[in-house]
């Protein structure tokens, strides 16, 4: 083995001084050599290391630093010797931070971490510091050794990355990511304190034109200014963020009322609306805001933001510079509706829809002239569902058009099948206003008609709701003309009389037929106003040469009165309920008009005579209605008991004034009618008091008085 040896040699002399021997002592100094080597190395390391090194005594007083320490901190060695390292402190760390450091040094004799310190010139720098505790053999602390490297640059890069990840580079306000973080915190906070939290979504109005007109740089300036202005109206705890483009979100926490959130948004709006002076240009823009308030809207963060966004669109719809508060109930309705539409769509695609047909007859001749196609949803569990339940849900949608086209196709094929059997009916279908006015309606109808070229299109009729025609008179007019002139199909105005200007419709819409709405037919006996409407629809149709059909005819009295008024075509339960297509042929063959019809209607009956007959029917119906009220098991529906309000009473008065009939007879009738009404009123009082027996006596009297009046009328 190689060893380091140290030799000392001493010459040994005799008495004369001559060297006679040499005394040599040699020691093995390998250990010492090694120690020196490593000390030298340590010194070089200390001197040349790229880390700063600081050594303190047990009291934390600096006893040495290396040149790199001086280079990084800017202090010379002499300046720091004898000082505490806390001369470097930046004030950026809390006392907790140092407490943690000392705890770790005590228990683990080591600590490592990132520290922001300050150089001699005041600049901040970041260091990755590791501190070790040096002890003697007895375990007493003798030194602290600190080793650090300057990581300011990488730290800055990291900060920049964080900034980019959380802030909008243009406006320097939080971006969507940071907003979501803050929203989560704010939600937790709101839960704890039971305060309200408003989530607002803002979208600038008229920002794009600014970009287009003044350029993107100006646009950017506006956005920066907008962000600043919003920030200025907010409190410390609130957040504004940019979500791209001209969209911003605002989080308002700790609210006590919804009103507060509205006030805050109004302030923001005002600030944004102030003109912007950029590059000597004066620019103005607007803003629309949607607000949703937690926990009234108890949704997850994504949904809250979406609700605010949706409401912002509502605000836009309402006009510029407005805000809209999200309505959680309304939203539930929208969701329900969406589901309903989907259900209907699925049912339609699953062929659960079917057409029923209701006969339309000529009351006088007994001829079955046609059928109306009425859509039904044949639901596997719920049974037959009326169009009144599901058609309104899909109104003005693409699905409505699809369904409508299916109805056209189905009814047209059915018509062909009947005609092939020799059943020469007319088929009418109901068409929605939206479908009628949709682009391509005429072309589509034309194409469908062409699938049965042998079939004459005048057997096909479209029923248009009068309320539809009202909205877009000229557009509807155009389509009706095209249907009739180009395609040869007929057109009817459905539910006639329910619109606001029926007379105008009759004049301006070239329809073949009007259908008197069933609500008037239902109440025309007993309600003089409804009677007057039915009467005038019939005479107007006559004047304009339109066919007239009464809908919803339910009883024989109505049939007779309609006949007396000159309306011969009718549809209603008294004739037949809507039925499946397969039943129509059999029904038509077996159809007989009721024997009582037209018994009262003599040929060429005069108008006056007809009216008298109508009053006889009305009075009989009046009596029947009173009779029904004697049935204690039913809720009574009382007829009119006031001669000023009854059809007959009004006529009587007029007839007496104009002396159309012999005055004595009229006076007799008038007296009897008064008596009739008085008895009716008395009867009503007894029924109300539950005295059904007494009421019954009154009814017997009523019958006698009624019989008298009926005879008098018959003899007129
Ligand atoms: P509408 O066109 O006026 O049809 C007449 C409605 O009155 C039908 O109801 C029919 O069943 C009912 N009705 C007929 N006679 C009587 C009666 O004597 N008494 C009473 N109380 N009611 C009677 P439905 O089938 O429920 O249809 C209701 C409405 O739905 C129709 O009124 C029509 O506007 C619409 N509709 C029906 N089918 C279609 C369709 O295929 N497409 C479109 N767009 N709408 C349709
Ligand atoms: Mg109809
Ligand atoms: Mg109708």
XYZ file of C-alpha atoms and ligand atoms in Angstrom:
764
model
C 0.000 0.000 0.000
C 1.101 3.459 -0.600
C 1.509 5.581 2.465
C 2.521 9.103 3.109
C 5.554 9.126 5.349
C 7.243 12.044 7.043
C 10.870 11.560 7.839
C 13.142 13.637 10.003
C 16.824 12.813 9.742
C 19.491 14.066 12.122
C 23.183 13.465 11.460
C 25.148 11.889 14.311
C 28.763 13.062 14.717
C 31.741 11.862 16.548
C 33.789 13.975 18.805
C 35.696 15.357 15.917
C 32.503 16.422 14.281
C 32.413 13.952 11.475
C 29.124 12.501 10.575
C 29.147 8.885 11.479
C 25.551 7.989 11.397
C 22.146 9.374 10.746
C 19.225 9.212 13.066
C 16.027 9.134 11.184
C 12.522 9.132 12.543
C 9.765 8.350 10.096
C 6.068 8.711 10.792
C 3.135 7.549 8.797
C 1.226 10.778 7.977
C -1.206 9.277 5.451
C -4.174 10.231 7.667
C -3.033 13.784 8.088
C -2.374 14.140 4.380
C -5.856 12.945 3.633
C -7.373 15.383 6.084
C -5.431 18.232 4.543
C -6.557 17.194 1.106
C -10.188 17.179 2.063
C -9.824 20.524 3.810
C -8.364 21.986 0.717
C -11.169 20.508 -1.269
C -13.686 21.904 1.208
C -12.093 25.275 0.872
C -12.332 25.087 -2.890
C -15.911 23.954 -2.674
C -16.650 26.783 -0.292
C -14.895 29.201 -2.569
C -16.088 28.034 -5.915
C -19.566 26.617 -5.255
C -22.445 28.023 -7.246
C -24.574 27.951 -4.106
C -24.386 30.585 -1.488
C -23.186 29.203 1.804
C -23.611 30.727 5.213
C -22.365 29.322 8.487
C -23.543 30.601 11.833
C -22.730 29.698 15.373
C -25.215 28.165 17.726
C -26.718 31.586 18.385
C -27.327 32.147 14.726
C -24.594 34.704 14.272
C -22.872 34.511 10.924
C -19.327 33.320 11.221
C -18.592 32.724 7.583
C -20.055 33.108 4.136
C -18.688 32.058 0.784
C -18.063 34.318 -2.231
C -21.243 33.146 -3.945
C -23.215 34.327 -0.910
C -21.726 37.730 -1.481
C -22.418 37.592 -5.160
C -26.063 36.664 -4.730
C -26.868 38.984 -1.848
C -24.624 41.880 -2.716
C -23.208 42.017 0.810
C -19.437 41.721 1.363
C -18.132 39.116 3.767
C -17.122 41.728 6.286
C -20.537 43.310 6.241
C -22.287 40.147 7.276
C -19.866 38.513 9.669
C -21.254 38.915 13.145
C -24.774 39.625 11.815
C -27.919 37.552 11.976
C -29.083 36.141 8.590
C -32.396 37.867 9.150
C -30.842 40.997 7.656
C -31.857 39.353 4.379
C -35.528 38.985 5.287
C -37.996 40.365 2.735
C -41.099 40.542 4.864
C -42.844 38.312 2.332
C -43.229 35.407 4.731
C -45.445 35.141 7.747
C -44.193 34.376 11.271
C -45.839 30.956 10.824
C -43.430 30.245 8.030
C -40.365 30.768 10.226
C -41.986 28.921 13.088
C -42.333 25.921 10.788
C -38.697 26.232 9.785
C -37.469 26.201 13.394
C -39.706 23.293 14.309
C -38.269 21.247 11.506
C -34.708 22.154 12.484
C -35.403 21.070 16.052
C -36.937 17.744 15.231
C -35.244 16.771 11.943
C -32.101 18.888 12.227
C -32.786 19.945 8.693
C -35.110 22.230 6.714
C -35.553 22.882 3.073
C -37.809 25.292 1.259
C -38.214 28.309 -0.956
C -37.615 31.703 0.576
C -38.069 35.177 -0.773
C -35.208 37.355 0.538
C -33.965 40.811 -0.125
C -30.579 41.800 -1.521
C -28.483 44.623 -0.148
C -29.869 46.880 -2.896
C -33.436 46.012 -1.890
C -34.225 43.695 -4.795
C -36.256 40.630 -4.006
C -34.794 37.289 -4.912
C -36.037 33.752 -4.481
C -33.755 31.086 -3.091
C -34.050 27.387 -2.621
C -32.589 27.117 0.860
C -31.488 24.094 2.803
C -30.392 24.479 6.413
C -28.557 21.821 8.389
C -27.794 21.745 12.083
C -24.213 20.785 12.985
C -23.619 19.264 16.422
C -20.615 18.188 18.430
C -20.062 14.709 19.782
C -22.238 15.446 22.779
C -25.051 16.491 20.527
C -24.779 20.179 21.322
C -25.545 22.504 18.458
C -22.428 24.249 17.321
C -23.290 25.550 13.881
C -26.054 26.150 11.432
C -25.150 25.677 7.816
C -27.256 27.309 5.164
C -26.938 26.432 1.489
C -28.973 28.242 -1.121
C -29.270 28.770 -4.810
C -30.923 31.647 -6.622
C -34.137 30.477 -8.245
C -35.585 33.905 -8.951
C -35.698 33.345 -12.658
C -37.484 30.013 -12.604
C -39.752 31.375 -9.907
C -40.678 34.282 -12.117
C -41.350 31.957 -14.960
C -43.540 29.878 -12.753
C -45.419 32.949 -11.639
C -45.899 33.990 -15.190
C -47.291 30.589 -15.989
C -49.638 30.841 -13.051
C -50.693 34.252 -14.186
C -51.381 32.943 -17.649
C -53.261 30.007 -16.235
C -55.474 32.148 -14.034
C -55.626 35.591 -15.530
C -56.727 37.079 -18.768
C -53.587 38.403 -20.451
C -55.326 41.429 -21.969
C -57.258 42.841 -19.046
C -55.249 41.178 -16.240
C -58.442 40.218 -14.457
C -59.143 36.566 -13.524
C -60.054 34.184 -16.296
C -62.658 31.452 -16.332
C -60.430 28.982 -14.436
C -59.810 31.315 -11.531
C -63.450 32.395 -11.604
C -64.504 28.779 -11.126
C -62.102 28.457 -8.171
C -63.490 31.579 -6.587
C -67.038 30.454 -7.281
C -66.381 27.213 -5.399
C -64.997 29.149 -2.448
C -67.869 31.610 -2.536
C -70.424 28.801 -2.610
C -68.863 27.233 0.468
C -68.866 30.629 2.144
C -72.492 31.301 1.232
C -73.496 27.890 2.610
C -71.755 28.640 5.896
C -73.192 32.137 6.388
C -76.485 31.556 4.645
C -75.879 34.653 2.592
C -76.901 35.043 -1.035
C -74.443 34.772 -3.876
C -75.159 36.315 -7.272
C -73.523 34.861 -10.356
C -73.754 37.345 -13.210
C -72.891 36.977 -16.848
C -72.285 40.127 -18.863
C -72.083 40.505 -22.598
C -71.306 43.813 -24.247
C -73.807 45.171 -26.750
C -72.426 46.670 -29.907
C -68.829 45.704 -29.287
C -68.263 44.059 -32.652
C -68.970 47.269 -34.590
C -66.297 48.994 -32.448
C -63.776 46.371 -33.543
C -64.866 46.600 -37.148
C -64.910 50.357 -37.285
C -61.919 51.373 -35.150
C -59.733 48.279 -35.291
C -58.756 45.632 -32.807
C -56.328 47.812 -30.858
C -59.095 50.204 -29.966
C -61.344 47.258 -29.215
C -58.716 45.923 -26.836
C -58.457 49.295 -25.116
C -62.202 49.324 -24.614
C -62.108 45.864 -23.072
C -59.332 46.856 -20.687
C -61.271 49.943 -19.687
C -64.476 47.962 -19.222
C -62.656 45.508 -16.946
C -61.266 48.420 -14.925
C -64.620 50.115 -14.598
C -66.304 46.923 -13.435
C -63.513 46.319 -10.932
C -63.963 49.792 -9.545
C -67.644 49.317 -8.777
C -67.004 46.033 -6.959
C -66.144 45.389 -3.339
C -62.926 43.658 -2.291
C -64.534 40.242 -1.922
C -66.244 40.276 -5.327
C -64.689 38.906 -8.467
C -64.851 39.973 -12.077
C -63.451 37.733 -14.778
C -63.235 37.755 -18.517
C -64.563 34.736 -20.329
C -63.290 35.569 -23.745
C -64.481 37.992 -26.411
C -66.704 40.628 -24.885
C -68.021 38.384 -22.130
C -67.427 38.992 -18.440
C -68.633 37.263 -15.313
C -69.138 38.837 -11.925
C -69.461 37.142 -8.582
C -71.240 39.147 -5.885
C -71.026 37.525 -2.494
C -72.488 38.233 0.933
C -75.759 39.624 -0.377
C -78.763 39.981 1.870
C -81.346 40.432 -0.844
C -81.863 39.993 -4.563
C -82.421 43.717 -4.707
C -78.790 44.239 -3.725
C -77.571 42.220 -6.675
C -79.782 44.247 -9.005
C -78.377 47.465 -7.583
C -74.814 46.260 -8.037
C -75.510 45.302 -11.641
C -77.177 48.654 -12.298
C -74.025 50.357 -11.028
C -71.881 48.236 -13.340
C -74.166 49.002 -16.268
C -73.965 52.714 -15.585
C -70.175 52.565 -15.432
C -69.958 50.650 -18.713
C -72.386 52.943 -20.500
C -70.236 56.044 -19.895
C -68.501 56.997 -23.168
C -64.921 55.790 -23.810
C -62.347 58.236 -25.067
C -59.704 56.232 -26.917
C -57.283 57.705 -29.452
C -59.433 60.805 -29.467
C -62.406 58.752 -30.515
C -65.540 58.791 -28.410
C -67.035 55.337 -28.260
C -70.154 54.099 -26.535
C -71.219 50.535 -25.933
C -73.952 48.765 -24.006
C -74.185 45.644 -21.921
C -76.719 42.895 -21.183
C -76.564 40.865 -18.015
C -78.029 37.604 -16.777
C -78.129 36.986 -13.035
C -78.776 33.874 -11.058
C -78.824 33.842 -7.278
C -77.633 30.975 -5.115
C -79.222 29.257 -3.166
C -82.557 30.195 -4.792
C -81.006 28.533 -7.784
C -79.468 25.589 -5.971
C -77.335 24.216 -8.808
C -73.736 23.120 -9.278
C -71.152 25.726 -10.367
C -71.275 24.860 -14.066
C -75.047 24.987 -14.132
C -75.135 28.278 -12.244
C -72.907 29.859 -14.826
C -74.995 28.375 -17.609
C -78.179 29.738 -16.043
C -76.621 33.184 -15.821
C -75.622 32.834 -19.467
C -79.144 31.795 -20.500
C -80.613 34.728 -18.619
C -78.181 37.025 -20.374
C -79.766 35.916 -23.658
C -83.175 36.704 -22.209
C -81.884 40.146 -21.340
C -80.604 40.569 -24.901
C -84.014 39.618 -26.204
C -85.619 42.181 -23.944
C -83.518 44.932 -25.492
C -80.178 46.538 -24.865
C -78.760 47.486 -21.487
C -81.118 45.355 -19.493
C -80.597 42.518 -17.087
C -82.626 39.398 -16.510
C -82.923 37.431 -13.316
C -82.937 33.672 -13.767
C -86.190 32.047 -12.658
C -85.613 28.550 -11.328
C -89.327 27.678 -11.590
C -89.501 28.830 -15.159
C -86.465 26.751 -15.917
C -88.126 23.668 -14.475
C -91.065 24.347 -16.760
C -88.720 24.614 -19.721
C -87.112 21.315 -18.784
C -90.541 19.690 -18.438
C -91.586 21.089 -21.752
C -88.424 19.860 -23.391
C -89.157 16.390 -22.063
C -92.745 16.567 -23.256
C -91.637 17.590 -26.740
C -89.238 14.664 -26.762
C -91.965 12.278 -25.656
C -94.208 13.513 -28.439
C -91.442 13.171 -30.968
C -90.703 9.621 -29.846
C -94.404 8.769 -30.024
C -94.656 10.273 -33.500
C -91.635 8.330 -34.766
C -93.013 5.238 -33.033
C -96.237 5.661 -35.068
C -98.441 6.136 -32.040
C -100.451 8.823 -33.833
C -103.650 8.076 -35.640
C -106.336 10.038 -37.456
C -109.954 9.829 -36.326
C -112.706 11.138 -38.551
C -115.841 13.018 -37.574
C -118.724 13.082 -40.060
C -120.125 16.355 -41.338
C -123.726 16.081 -42.473
C -126.424 18.063 -44.141
C -129.085 18.289 -41.439
C -131.839 18.885 -43.926
C -131.102 16.266 -46.562
C -129.477 13.753 -44.239
C -126.523 13.451 -46.619
C -123.076 12.759 -45.211
C -121.009 15.361 -47.019
C -117.617 14.859 -45.523
C -115.413 14.038 -42.588
C -112.925 16.037 -40.561
C -109.629 14.354 -39.742
C -108.724 14.839 -36.062
C -105.409 13.625 -34.786
C -105.184 11.322 -31.773
C -102.228 10.049 -29.804
C -102.945 6.420 -29.088
C -100.796 6.162 -25.988
C -99.859 2.600 -24.954
C -100.681 3.349 -21.306
C -102.757 6.506 -21.217
C -105.106 5.594 -24.049
C -106.437 8.205 -26.496
C -104.952 11.644 -25.973
C -106.658 14.711 -27.453
C -104.737 17.076 -29.725
C -105.676 19.866 -27.330
C -103.271 18.234 -24.880
C -100.244 17.668 -27.101
C -100.480 19.935 -30.144
C -99.969 23.145 -28.129
C -96.713 21.705 -26.757
C -95.151 21.398 -30.204
C -96.652 24.565 -31.560
C -94.424 26.564 -33.907
C -91.779 23.846 -34.016
C -90.298 21.768 -36.753
C -92.038 18.766 -35.232
C -95.390 20.471 -35.742
C -94.632 20.704 -39.446
C -93.572 17.056 -39.596
C -96.757 15.996 -37.848
C -98.813 18.264 -40.095
C -97.248 16.787 -43.230
C -97.967 13.323 -41.935
C -101.632 14.318 -41.394
C -101.866 15.602 -44.972
C -100.370 12.433 -46.408
C -102.445 10.124 -44.237
C -105.756 11.913 -44.912
C -105.088 12.124 -48.640
C -104.388 8.370 -48.826
C -107.512 7.662 -46.792
C -109.569 9.823 -49.108
C -108.252 7.854 -52.089
C -109.168 4.585 -50.362
C -112.749 5.794 -49.735
C -113.149 7.026 -53.286
C -111.915 3.680 -54.565
C -114.691 2.074 -52.526
C -117.159 4.466 -54.093
C -117.572 6.512 -50.936
C -117.390 10.009 -52.368
C -116.674 11.947 -49.210
C -114.830 15.171 -48.665
C -111.993 15.175 -46.128
C -110.907 18.215 -44.184
C -107.752 18.477 -42.140
C -106.632 21.023 -39.559
C -103.518 22.962 -40.421
C -101.649 25.117 -37.938
C -100.820 28.695 -38.816
C -97.101 28.058 -38.394
C -97.221 25.128 -40.797
C -99.384 26.985 -43.287
C -96.947 29.898 -43.449
C -93.796 27.768 -43.369
C -91.627 27.902 -46.495
C -92.385 25.177 -49.011
C -95.883 24.456 -47.682
C -97.569 24.764 -51.075
C -94.885 22.706 -52.839
C -95.124 19.977 -50.260
C -98.903 19.870 -50.441
C -98.698 19.791 -54.227
C -96.273 16.857 -54.134
C -98.522 14.935 -51.754
C -101.599 15.533 -53.913
C -99.624 14.254 -56.896
C -99.270 10.840 -55.246
C -102.942 10.153 -56.114
C -103.293 11.743 -59.544
C -106.700 10.181 -60.161
C -108.186 11.914 -57.118
C -109.786 15.364 -57.489
C -108.280 17.851 -55.104
C -111.555 19.674 -54.485
C -112.463 16.820 -52.164
C -109.653 17.953 -49.897
C -110.152 20.852 -47.503
C -107.799 22.721 -45.203
C -109.174 24.112 -41.954
C -107.336 27.181 -40.759
C -107.896 28.574 -37.299
C -109.393 32.019 -37.474
C -106.969 33.188 -34.783
C -104.076 32.260 -37.094
C -105.448 34.137 -40.030
C -105.664 37.186 -37.857
C -101.933 37.491 -37.249
C -100.690 37.668 -40.789
C -103.642 38.429 -42.920
C -101.809 39.112 -46.152
C -99.500 36.099 -45.924
C -102.413 33.821 -45.115
C -104.351 35.373 -47.939
C -101.562 34.502 -50.385
C -101.377 30.874 -49.256
C -105.161 30.461 -49.390
C -105.233 31.823 -52.918
C -102.455 29.468 -53.981
C -104.231 26.497 -52.404
C -107.460 27.238 -54.176
C -106.250 28.512 -57.532
C -103.131 26.402 -58.115
C -103.964 23.225 -56.231
C -107.755 23.280 -56.289
C -108.124 22.343 -52.615
C -110.802 23.979 -50.519
C -110.198 26.139 -47.487
C -112.298 26.643 -44.372
C -111.957 29.136 -41.532
C -112.146 27.115 -38.331
C -113.429 28.306 -34.951
C -114.995 31.268 -36.676
C -116.172 34.104 -34.449
C -113.333 33.752 -31.955
C -111.120 36.252 -33.784
C -111.229 39.968 -33.199
C -112.292 41.023 -36.647
C -114.228 38.186 -38.146
C -115.968 40.442 -40.598
C -112.634 41.593 -42.014
C -111.526 37.991 -42.383
C -114.639 37.054 -44.220
C -114.127 39.945 -46.587
C -110.424 39.518 -47.203
C -109.874 35.778 -47.083
C -111.158 33.906 -50.109
C -112.288 30.822 -48.176
C -114.944 28.329 -49.247
C -116.366 27.688 -45.846
C -116.595 28.994 -42.297
C -117.061 26.815 -39.252
C -118.969 28.486 -36.427
C -117.017 27.899 -33.259
C -118.555 25.329 -30.962
C -118.516 27.663 -27.946
C -121.215 29.827 -29.580
C -123.245 26.825 -30.676
C -123.101 25.349 -27.186
C -124.591 28.405 -25.491
C -126.678 29.957 -28.231
C -129.904 28.797 -26.548
C -129.915 30.717 -23.327
C -127.213 33.235 -24.104
C -128.639 35.921 -26.385
C -125.173 37.229 -27.280
C -124.021 33.849 -28.523
C -127.280 33.488 -30.345
C -126.685 36.817 -32.046
C -123.183 35.741 -33.090
C -124.376 32.469 -34.586
C -127.163 34.288 -36.340
C -124.860 36.889 -37.829
C -122.175 34.391 -38.865
C -124.866 32.531 -40.781
C -126.202 35.602 -42.503
C -122.720 37.000 -43.222
C -121.641 33.707 -44.768
C -124.734 33.808 -46.855
C -123.985 37.357 -47.959
C -120.411 36.452 -48.900
C -121.455 33.178 -50.541
C -119.541 30.992 -48.152
C -120.613 27.621 -46.947
C -121.293 27.573 -43.207
C -120.855 24.633 -40.861
C -121.868 24.544 -37.197
C -119.376 22.717 -34.981
C -119.991 20.971 -31.693
C -123.720 20.415 -32.129
C -124.733 18.312 -29.169
C -128.519 18.201 -28.945
C -131.713 18.195 -30.961
C -132.731 21.680 -29.896
C -129.526 23.048 -31.339
C -130.115 21.154 -34.591
C -133.582 22.583 -34.933
C -132.570 26.118 -34.132
C -129.692 25.898 -36.604
C -132.046 24.674 -39.268
C -134.442 27.489 -38.457
C -131.578 29.946 -38.798
C -130.677 28.517 -42.171
C -127.557 26.575 -41.273
C -127.776 23.142 -42.829
C -124.294 21.727 -42.402
C -123.215 20.518 -39.000
C -120.787 18.427 -37.070
C -121.142 17.275 -33.505
C -121.737 14.537 -31.019
C -125.478 14.592 -31.736
C -124.536 13.251 -35.173
C -121.408 11.238 -34.421
C -118.253 11.364 -32.386
C -114.910 11.152 -34.188
C -114.178 7.511 -35.087
C -111.402 5.418 -36.642
C -111.225 5.508 -40.448
C -112.374 1.909 -40.764
C -115.710 2.710 -39.100
C -116.658 5.524 -41.460
C -118.016 3.434 -44.352
C -120.278 1.383 -42.086
C -121.456 4.433 -40.196
C -122.258 6.343 -43.377
C -124.351 3.495 -44.735
C -126.379 3.219 -41.540
C -126.813 6.943 -40.983
C -130.349 8.311 -40.593
C -131.063 11.851 -39.484
C -133.084 11.998 -36.279
C -136.829 11.890 -36.842
C -137.508 15.048 -34.806
C -135.289 17.197 -36.990
C -136.938 19.456 -39.464
C -140.373 18.539 -38.159
C -140.553 22.083 -36.906
C -139.034 23.433 -40.068
C -141.640 23.767 -42.744
C -140.417 24.458 -46.247
C -140.169 28.187 -47.064
C -140.788 29.171 -43.489
C -140.814 32.958 -42.989
C -138.149 34.579 -40.848
C -140.708 35.703 -38.266
C -142.252 32.280 -38.059
C -138.835 30.724 -37.730
C -137.987 33.073 -34.905
C -141.204 32.270 -33.061
C -140.373 28.581 -33.381
C -136.888 29.261 -32.045
C -138.436 30.951 -28.999
C -140.657 27.952 -28.426
C -137.559 25.752 -28.451
C -135.716 28.151 -26.196
C -138.542 28.273 -23.675
C -138.766 24.498 -23.640
C -135.049 24.297 -23.039
C -135.393 26.893 -20.259
C -138.011 24.738 -18.553
C -135.858 21.616 -18.944
C -132.916 23.389 -17.423
C -135.014 24.375 -14.370
C -136.156 20.804 -14.110
C -132.573 19.642 -14.027
C -131.958 22.002 -11.086
C -134.553 20.116 -9.019
C -132.217 17.146 -8.987
C -130.494 17.632 -5.632
C -127.648 15.298 -6.594
C -126.316 17.763 -9.166
C -124.834 21.199 -8.904
C -127.663 23.369 -10.332
C -126.962 25.509 -13.407
C -129.707 28.130 -13.501
C -131.013 29.616 -16.744
C -131.479 33.377 -17.205
C -134.365 34.701 -15.063
C -134.235 38.331 -16.135
C -136.386 39.436 -19.028
C -133.929 42.211 -19.879
C -131.210 39.630 -20.355
C -133.130 36.843 -22.030
C -133.387 36.496 -25.780
C -137.140 36.139 -25.595
C -137.615 39.038 -23.156
C -135.598 41.379 -25.371
C -137.536 40.351 -28.447
C -140.869 40.786 -26.674
C -139.992 44.355 -25.792
C -138.940 45.150 -29.341
C -142.010 43.464 -30.803
C -144.279 45.546 -28.544
C -142.513 48.746 -29.555
C -142.743 48.016 -33.272
C -146.197 46.484 -33.170
C -145.279 43.674 -35.555
C -147.929 41.446 -33.983
C -151.360 42.204 -32.523
C -150.700 44.146 -29.361
C -153.210 42.203 -27.232
C -151.511 38.900 -27.886
C -148.116 40.377 -27.147
C -149.414 41.813 -23.867
C -150.849 38.457 -22.886
C -147.560 36.734 -23.645
C -145.663 39.429 -21.838
C -147.777 39.043 -18.711
C -147.444 35.275 -18.741
C -143.696 35.509 -19.311
C -143.339 37.814 -16.300
C -145.252 35.304 -14.216
C -143.054 32.513 -15.537
C -139.893 34.308 -14.479
C -141.325 35.210 -11.032
C -142.205 31.602 -10.404
C -138.802 30.551 -11.624
C -137.102 32.926 -9.163
C -139.275 31.693 -6.282
C -138.475 28.103 -7.216
C -134.782 28.912 -7.231
C -135.003 30.318 -3.668
C -136.638 27.160 -2.394
C -134.013 24.968 -4.069
C -131.259 27.041 -2.512
C -132.894 26.587 0.919
C -133.133 22.853 0.233
C -136.960 22.890 0.123
C -137.258 20.566 -2.816
C -140.896 19.628 -2.216
C -142.116 23.230 -2.352
C -139.899 23.792 -5.353
C -141.567 20.860 -7.039
C -144.989 22.575 -6.594
C -143.649 25.662 -8.208
C -142.407 23.591 -11.102
C -145.917 22.252 -11.720
C -147.114 25.856 -11.934
C -144.255 26.670 -14.272
C -145.296 23.874 -16.587
C -148.817 25.269 -16.793
C -147.641 28.820 -17.490
C -145.170 27.537 -20.072
C -147.911 25.580 -21.817
C -150.000 28.798 -22.052
C -147.145 30.756 -23.588
C -146.328 27.953 -26.010
C -149.947 27.901 -27.226
C -149.995 31.669 -27.651
C -146.757 31.521 -29.674
C -147.999 28.656 -31.782
C -151.068 30.664 -32.736
C -149.210 33.767 -33.752
P -111.459 21.711 -34.238
O -110.800 21.651 -35.551
O -112.374 22.835 -33.986
O -112.163 20.316 -34.040
C -113.351 20.125 -33.367
C -113.101 19.598 -32.006
O -114.341 19.534 -31.337
C -112.561 18.177 -31.989
O -111.786 18.040 -30.825
C -113.812 17.358 -31.858
O -113.602 16.076 -31.306
C -114.612 18.209 -30.945
N -116.030 18.014 -31.086
C -116.710 17.645 -32.177
N -118.027 17.595 -31.921
C -118.205 17.973 -30.641
C -119.344 18.133 -29.791
O -120.477 17.920 -30.173
N -119.106 18.552 -28.529
C -117.877 18.795 -28.088
N -117.733 19.211 -26.822
N -116.768 18.669 -28.836
C -116.941 18.244 -30.121
P -110.393 17.390 -30.854
O -110.341 16.258 -31.763
O -109.975 17.218 -29.438
O -109.529 18.517 -31.512
C -109.357 19.725 -30.900
C -108.655 20.707 -31.787
O -107.342 20.274 -32.053
C -109.293 20.850 -33.144
O -110.348 21.739 -33.066
C -108.166 21.370 -33.973
O -108.046 22.764 -33.830
C -106.982 20.712 -33.326
N -106.571 19.569 -34.136
C -107.135 18.368 -34.252
N -106.474 17.594 -35.124
C -105.464 18.338 -35.594
C -104.404 18.114 -36.543
O -104.292 17.061 -37.188
N -103.529 19.136 -36.753
C -103.663 20.321 -36.099
N -102.774 21.284 -36.364
N -104.621 20.561 -35.199
C -105.523 19.586 -34.955
Mg -111.251 21.774 -37.370
Mg -113.202 24.237 -34.623
